Short mmCIF file of N, CA and C in Angstrom, two decimals:
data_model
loop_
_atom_site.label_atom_id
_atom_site.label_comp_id
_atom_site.label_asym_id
_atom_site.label_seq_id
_atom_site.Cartn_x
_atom_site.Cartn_y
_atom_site.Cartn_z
N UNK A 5 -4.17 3.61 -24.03
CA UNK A 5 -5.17 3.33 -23.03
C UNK A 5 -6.07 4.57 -22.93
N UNK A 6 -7.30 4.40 -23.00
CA UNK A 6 -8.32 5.94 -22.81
C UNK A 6 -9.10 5.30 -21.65
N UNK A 7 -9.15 6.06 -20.64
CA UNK A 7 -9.95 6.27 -19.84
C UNK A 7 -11.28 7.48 -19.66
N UNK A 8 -12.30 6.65 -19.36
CA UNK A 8 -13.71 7.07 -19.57
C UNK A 8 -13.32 8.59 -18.49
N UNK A 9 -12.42 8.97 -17.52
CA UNK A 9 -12.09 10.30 -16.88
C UNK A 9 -10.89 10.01 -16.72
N UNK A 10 -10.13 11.40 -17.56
CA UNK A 10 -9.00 10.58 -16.83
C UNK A 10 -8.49 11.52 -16.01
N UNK A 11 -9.34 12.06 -15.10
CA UNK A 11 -8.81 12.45 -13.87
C UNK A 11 -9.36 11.64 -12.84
N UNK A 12 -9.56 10.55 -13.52
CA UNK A 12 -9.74 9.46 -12.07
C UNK A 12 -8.63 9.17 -10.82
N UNK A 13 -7.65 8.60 -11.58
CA UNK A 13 -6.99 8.52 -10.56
C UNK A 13 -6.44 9.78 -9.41
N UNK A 14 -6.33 10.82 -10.34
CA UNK A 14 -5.85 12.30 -9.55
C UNK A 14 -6.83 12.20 -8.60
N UNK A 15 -8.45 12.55 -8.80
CA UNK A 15 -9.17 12.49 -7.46
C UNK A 15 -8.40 11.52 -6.69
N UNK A 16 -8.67 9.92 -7.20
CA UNK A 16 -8.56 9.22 -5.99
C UNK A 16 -7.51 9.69 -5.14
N UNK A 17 -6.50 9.93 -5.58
CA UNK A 17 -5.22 10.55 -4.98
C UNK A 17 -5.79 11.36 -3.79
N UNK A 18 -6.29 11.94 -4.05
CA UNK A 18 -6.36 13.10 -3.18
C UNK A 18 -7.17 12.98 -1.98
N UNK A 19 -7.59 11.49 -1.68
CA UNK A 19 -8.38 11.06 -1.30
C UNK A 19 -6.48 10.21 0.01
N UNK A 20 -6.06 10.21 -0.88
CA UNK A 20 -4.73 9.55 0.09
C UNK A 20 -3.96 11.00 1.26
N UNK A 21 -4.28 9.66 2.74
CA UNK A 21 -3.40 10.89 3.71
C UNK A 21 -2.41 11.13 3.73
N UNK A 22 -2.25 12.71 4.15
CA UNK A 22 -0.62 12.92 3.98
C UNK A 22 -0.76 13.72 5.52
N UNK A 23 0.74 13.93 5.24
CA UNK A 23 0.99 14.95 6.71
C UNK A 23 2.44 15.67 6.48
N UNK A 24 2.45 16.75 6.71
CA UNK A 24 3.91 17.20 7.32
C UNK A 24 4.65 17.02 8.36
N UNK A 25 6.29 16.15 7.97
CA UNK A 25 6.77 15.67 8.89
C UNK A 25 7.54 16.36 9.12
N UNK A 26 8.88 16.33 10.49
CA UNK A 26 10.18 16.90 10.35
C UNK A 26 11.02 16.78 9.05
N UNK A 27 10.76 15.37 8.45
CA UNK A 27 12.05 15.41 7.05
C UNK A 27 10.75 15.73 5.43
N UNK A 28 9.43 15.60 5.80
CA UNK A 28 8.87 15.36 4.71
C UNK A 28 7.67 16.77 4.26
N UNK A 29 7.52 17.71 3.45
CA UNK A 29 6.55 18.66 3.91
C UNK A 29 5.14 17.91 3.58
N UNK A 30 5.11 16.95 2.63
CA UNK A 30 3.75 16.20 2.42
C UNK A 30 4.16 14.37 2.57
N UNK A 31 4.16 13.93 4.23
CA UNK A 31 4.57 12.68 3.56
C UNK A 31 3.39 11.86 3.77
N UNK A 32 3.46 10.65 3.07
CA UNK A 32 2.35 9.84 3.17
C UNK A 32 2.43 9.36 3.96
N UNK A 33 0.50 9.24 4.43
CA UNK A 33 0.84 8.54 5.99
C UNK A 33 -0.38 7.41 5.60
N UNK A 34 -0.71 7.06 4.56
CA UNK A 34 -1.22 5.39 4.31
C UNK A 34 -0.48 5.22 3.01
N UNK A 35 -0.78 3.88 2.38
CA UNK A 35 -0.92 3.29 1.39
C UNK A 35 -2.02 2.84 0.69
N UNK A 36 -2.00 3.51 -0.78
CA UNK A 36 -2.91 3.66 -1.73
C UNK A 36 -2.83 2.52 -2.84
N UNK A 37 -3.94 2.15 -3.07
CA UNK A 37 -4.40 1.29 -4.05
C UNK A 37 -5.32 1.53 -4.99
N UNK A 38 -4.96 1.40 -5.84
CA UNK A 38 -5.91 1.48 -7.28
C UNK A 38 -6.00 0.44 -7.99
N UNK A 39 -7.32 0.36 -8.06
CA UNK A 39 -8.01 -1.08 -8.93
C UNK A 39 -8.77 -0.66 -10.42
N UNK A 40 -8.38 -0.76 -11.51
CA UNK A 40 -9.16 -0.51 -12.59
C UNK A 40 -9.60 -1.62 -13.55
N UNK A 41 -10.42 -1.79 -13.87
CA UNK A 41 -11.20 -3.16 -14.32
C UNK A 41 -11.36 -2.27 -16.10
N UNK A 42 -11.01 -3.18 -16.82
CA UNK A 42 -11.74 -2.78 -18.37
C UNK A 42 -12.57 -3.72 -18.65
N UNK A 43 -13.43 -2.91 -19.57
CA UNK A 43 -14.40 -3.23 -19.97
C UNK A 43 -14.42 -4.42 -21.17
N UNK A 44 -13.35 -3.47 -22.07
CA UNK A 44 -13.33 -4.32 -23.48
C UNK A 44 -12.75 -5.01 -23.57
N UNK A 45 -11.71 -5.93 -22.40
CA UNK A 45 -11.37 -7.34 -22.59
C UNK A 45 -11.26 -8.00 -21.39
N UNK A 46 -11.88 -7.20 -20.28
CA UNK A 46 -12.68 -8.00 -18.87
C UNK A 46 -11.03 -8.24 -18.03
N UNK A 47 -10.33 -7.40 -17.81
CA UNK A 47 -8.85 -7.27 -17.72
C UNK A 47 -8.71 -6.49 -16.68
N UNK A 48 -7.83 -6.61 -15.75
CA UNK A 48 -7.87 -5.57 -14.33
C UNK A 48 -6.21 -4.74 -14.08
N UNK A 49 -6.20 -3.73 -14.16
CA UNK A 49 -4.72 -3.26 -13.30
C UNK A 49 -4.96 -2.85 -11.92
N UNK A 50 -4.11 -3.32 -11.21
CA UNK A 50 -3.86 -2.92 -9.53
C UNK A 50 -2.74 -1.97 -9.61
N UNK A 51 -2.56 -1.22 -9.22
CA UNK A 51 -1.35 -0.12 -8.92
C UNK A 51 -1.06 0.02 -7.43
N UNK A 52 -0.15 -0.11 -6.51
CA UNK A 52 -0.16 0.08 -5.56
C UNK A 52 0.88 1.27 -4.99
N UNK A 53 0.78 1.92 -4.36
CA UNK A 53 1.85 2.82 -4.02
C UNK A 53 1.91 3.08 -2.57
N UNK A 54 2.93 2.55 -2.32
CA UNK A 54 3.46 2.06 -0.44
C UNK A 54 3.97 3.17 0.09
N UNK A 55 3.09 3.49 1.23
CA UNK A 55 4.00 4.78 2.06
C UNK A 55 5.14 4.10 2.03
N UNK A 56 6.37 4.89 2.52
CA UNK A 56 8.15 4.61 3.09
C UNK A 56 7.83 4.46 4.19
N UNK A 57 8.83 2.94 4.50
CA UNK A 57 9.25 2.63 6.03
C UNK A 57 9.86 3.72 6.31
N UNK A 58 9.90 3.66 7.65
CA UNK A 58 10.34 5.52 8.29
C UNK A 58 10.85 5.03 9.73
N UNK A 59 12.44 5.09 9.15
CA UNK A 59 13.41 4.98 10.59
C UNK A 59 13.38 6.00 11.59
N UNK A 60 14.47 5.63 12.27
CA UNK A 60 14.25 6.64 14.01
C UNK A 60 14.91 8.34 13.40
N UNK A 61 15.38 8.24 12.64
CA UNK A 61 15.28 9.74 12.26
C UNK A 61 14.21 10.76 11.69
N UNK A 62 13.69 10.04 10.44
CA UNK A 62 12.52 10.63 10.11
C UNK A 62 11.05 10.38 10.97
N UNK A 63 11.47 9.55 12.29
CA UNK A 63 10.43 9.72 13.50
C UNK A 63 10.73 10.40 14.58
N UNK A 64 11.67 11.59 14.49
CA UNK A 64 12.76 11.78 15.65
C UNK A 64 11.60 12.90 16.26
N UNK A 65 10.76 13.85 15.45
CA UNK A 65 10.20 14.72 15.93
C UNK A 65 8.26 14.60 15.35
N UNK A 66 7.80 13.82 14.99
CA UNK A 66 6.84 13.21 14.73
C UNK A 66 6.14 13.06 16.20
N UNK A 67 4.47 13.75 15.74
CA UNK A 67 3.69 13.51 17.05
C UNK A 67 3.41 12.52 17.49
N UNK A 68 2.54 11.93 18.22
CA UNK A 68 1.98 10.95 19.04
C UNK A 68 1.04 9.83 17.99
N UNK A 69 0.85 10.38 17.46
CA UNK A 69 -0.18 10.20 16.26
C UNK A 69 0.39 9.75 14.92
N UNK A 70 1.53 10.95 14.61
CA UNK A 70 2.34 10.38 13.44
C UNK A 70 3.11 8.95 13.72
N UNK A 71 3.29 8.65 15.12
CA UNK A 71 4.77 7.44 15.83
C UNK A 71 3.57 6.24 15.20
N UNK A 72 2.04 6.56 15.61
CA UNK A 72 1.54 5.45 15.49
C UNK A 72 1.67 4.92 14.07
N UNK A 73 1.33 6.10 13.26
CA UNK A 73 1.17 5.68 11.62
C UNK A 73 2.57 5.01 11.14
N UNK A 74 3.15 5.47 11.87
CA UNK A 74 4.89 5.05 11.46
C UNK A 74 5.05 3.42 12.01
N UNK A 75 4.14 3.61 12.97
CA UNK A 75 4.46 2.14 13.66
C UNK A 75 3.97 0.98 12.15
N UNK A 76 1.88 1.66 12.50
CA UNK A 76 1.37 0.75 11.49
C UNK A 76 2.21 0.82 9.92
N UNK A 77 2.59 1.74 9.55
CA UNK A 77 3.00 1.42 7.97
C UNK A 77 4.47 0.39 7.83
N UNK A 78 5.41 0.72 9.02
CA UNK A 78 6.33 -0.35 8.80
C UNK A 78 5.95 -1.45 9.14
N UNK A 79 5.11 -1.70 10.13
CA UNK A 79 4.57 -3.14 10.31
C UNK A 79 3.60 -3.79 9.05
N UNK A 80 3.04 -2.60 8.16
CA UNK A 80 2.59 -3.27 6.98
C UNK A 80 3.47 -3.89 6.06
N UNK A 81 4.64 -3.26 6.06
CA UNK A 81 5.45 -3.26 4.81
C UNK A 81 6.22 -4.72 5.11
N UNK A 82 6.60 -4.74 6.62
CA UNK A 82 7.27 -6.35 7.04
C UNK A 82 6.96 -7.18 6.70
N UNK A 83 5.06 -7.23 6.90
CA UNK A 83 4.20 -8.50 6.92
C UNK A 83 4.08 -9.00 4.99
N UNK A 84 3.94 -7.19 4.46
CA UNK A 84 4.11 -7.36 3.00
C UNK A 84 5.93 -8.37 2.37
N UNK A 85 6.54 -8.20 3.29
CA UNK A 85 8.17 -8.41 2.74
C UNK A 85 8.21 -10.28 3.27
N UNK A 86 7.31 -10.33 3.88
CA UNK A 86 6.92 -11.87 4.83
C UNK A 86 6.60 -12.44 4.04
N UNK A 87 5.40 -11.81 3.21
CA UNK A 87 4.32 -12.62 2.56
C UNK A 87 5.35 -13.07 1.38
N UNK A 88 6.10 -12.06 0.60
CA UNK A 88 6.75 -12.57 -0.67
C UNK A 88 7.69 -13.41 -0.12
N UNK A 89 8.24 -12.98 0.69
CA UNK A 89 9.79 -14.33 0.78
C UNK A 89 9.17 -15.90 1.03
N UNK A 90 7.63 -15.87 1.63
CA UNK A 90 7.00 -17.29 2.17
C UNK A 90 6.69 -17.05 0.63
N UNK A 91 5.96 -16.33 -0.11
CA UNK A 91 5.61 -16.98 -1.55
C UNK A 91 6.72 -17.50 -2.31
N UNK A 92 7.76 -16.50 -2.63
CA UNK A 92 8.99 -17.29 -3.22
C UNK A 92 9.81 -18.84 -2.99
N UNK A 93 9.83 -19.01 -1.54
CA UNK A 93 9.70 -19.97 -1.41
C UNK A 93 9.24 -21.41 -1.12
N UNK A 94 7.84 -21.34 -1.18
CA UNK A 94 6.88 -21.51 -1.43
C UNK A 94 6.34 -22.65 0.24
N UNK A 95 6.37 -21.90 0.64
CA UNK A 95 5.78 -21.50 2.34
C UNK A 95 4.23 -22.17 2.54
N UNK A 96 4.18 -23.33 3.08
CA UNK A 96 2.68 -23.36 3.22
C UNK A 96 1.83 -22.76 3.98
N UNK A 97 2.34 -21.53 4.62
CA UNK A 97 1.69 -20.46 5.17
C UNK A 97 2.35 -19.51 5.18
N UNK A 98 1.63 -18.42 4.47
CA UNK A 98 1.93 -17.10 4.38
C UNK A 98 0.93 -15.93 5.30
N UNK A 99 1.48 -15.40 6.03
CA UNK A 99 1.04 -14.43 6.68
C UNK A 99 0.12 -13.89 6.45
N UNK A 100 -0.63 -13.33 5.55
CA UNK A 100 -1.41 -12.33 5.05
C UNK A 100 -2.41 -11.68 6.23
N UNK A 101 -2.86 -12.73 6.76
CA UNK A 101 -3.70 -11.51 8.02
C UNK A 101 -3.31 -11.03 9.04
N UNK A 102 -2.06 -10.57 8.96
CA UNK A 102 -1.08 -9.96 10.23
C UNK A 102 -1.54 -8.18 9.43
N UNK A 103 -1.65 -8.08 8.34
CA UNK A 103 -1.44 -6.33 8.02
C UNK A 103 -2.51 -6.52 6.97
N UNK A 104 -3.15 -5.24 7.30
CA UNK A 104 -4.56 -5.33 6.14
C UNK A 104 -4.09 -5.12 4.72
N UNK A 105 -2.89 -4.18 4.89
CA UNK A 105 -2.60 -4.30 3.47
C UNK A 105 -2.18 -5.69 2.61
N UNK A 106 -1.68 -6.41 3.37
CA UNK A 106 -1.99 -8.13 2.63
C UNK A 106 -2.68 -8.44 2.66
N UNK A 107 -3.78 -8.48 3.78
CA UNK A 107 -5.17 -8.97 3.48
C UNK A 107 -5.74 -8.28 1.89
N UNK A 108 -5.59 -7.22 1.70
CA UNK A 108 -6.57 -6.76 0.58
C UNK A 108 -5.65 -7.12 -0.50
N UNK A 109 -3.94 -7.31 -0.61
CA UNK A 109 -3.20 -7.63 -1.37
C UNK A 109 -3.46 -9.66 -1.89
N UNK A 110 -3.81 -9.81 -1.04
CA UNK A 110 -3.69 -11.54 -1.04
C UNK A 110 -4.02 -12.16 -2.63
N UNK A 111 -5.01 -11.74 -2.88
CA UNK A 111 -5.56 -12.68 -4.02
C UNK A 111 -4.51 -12.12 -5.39
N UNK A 112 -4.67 -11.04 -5.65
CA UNK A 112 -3.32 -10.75 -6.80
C UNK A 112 -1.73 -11.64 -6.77
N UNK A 113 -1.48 -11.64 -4.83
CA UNK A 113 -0.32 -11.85 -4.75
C UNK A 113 0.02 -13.78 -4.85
N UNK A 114 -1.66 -14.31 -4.87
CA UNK A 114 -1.57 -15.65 -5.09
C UNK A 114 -2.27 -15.68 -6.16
N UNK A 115 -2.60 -14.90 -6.88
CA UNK A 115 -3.63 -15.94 -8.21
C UNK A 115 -2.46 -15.85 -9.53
N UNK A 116 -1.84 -16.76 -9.84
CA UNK A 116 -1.17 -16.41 -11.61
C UNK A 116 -1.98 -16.46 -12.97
N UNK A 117 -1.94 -15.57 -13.28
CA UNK A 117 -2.49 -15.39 -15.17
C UNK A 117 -1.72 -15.15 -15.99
N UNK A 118 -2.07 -16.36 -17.21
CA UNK A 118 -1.14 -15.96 -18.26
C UNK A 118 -2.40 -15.33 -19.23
#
């Protein structure tokens, strides 16, 4: 695979928030997505990389601010764990607009290509 930079993705990275927690010295405090489209056979990769749900320990000393991100990222990850078990079993409604990260996940997580 050659990419036209391939310090693309590193920028984008760096573009993802982090924070120092009590258990983490850089932990992530969103979830990052990467979309790359090719050219020469009109073909897309998604990469996704999910902050960690973060129990009552690794929230034990977390600010006011961090509790929230902790709130929103496990509540993303539920609605994400919702959406597959209603897809697997094939659910005529799946959640997706409870957490933005399914919203922006939706169409990958319903379209199949062979």
């Amino acid at each position: 695979m050659h990419f036209a930079n391939p310090d693309i993705l590193k920028q984008a990275s760096l573009n993802r928030e982090t924070d120092a927690t009590g258990t983490n010295a850089t932990s992530s405090r969103s979830h990052a997505i990467y979309e790359m489209h090719f050219t020469t056979n009109g073909g897309k990769l998604l990469l996704v990389d999910l902050a960690g749900n973060e129990g009552n320990i690794e929230t034990m000393h977390h600010s006011k601010e961090q509790m929230q991100q902790a709130a929103l990222i496990n509540q993303s990850l539920s609605t994400l764990k919702a959406c597959l078990r209603c897809i697997s079993v094939g659910s005529k409604h799946i959640p997706f607009r409870e957490a933005a990260l399914t919203r922006v996940l939706q169409k990958s997580l319903t379209s199949v290509t062979c």
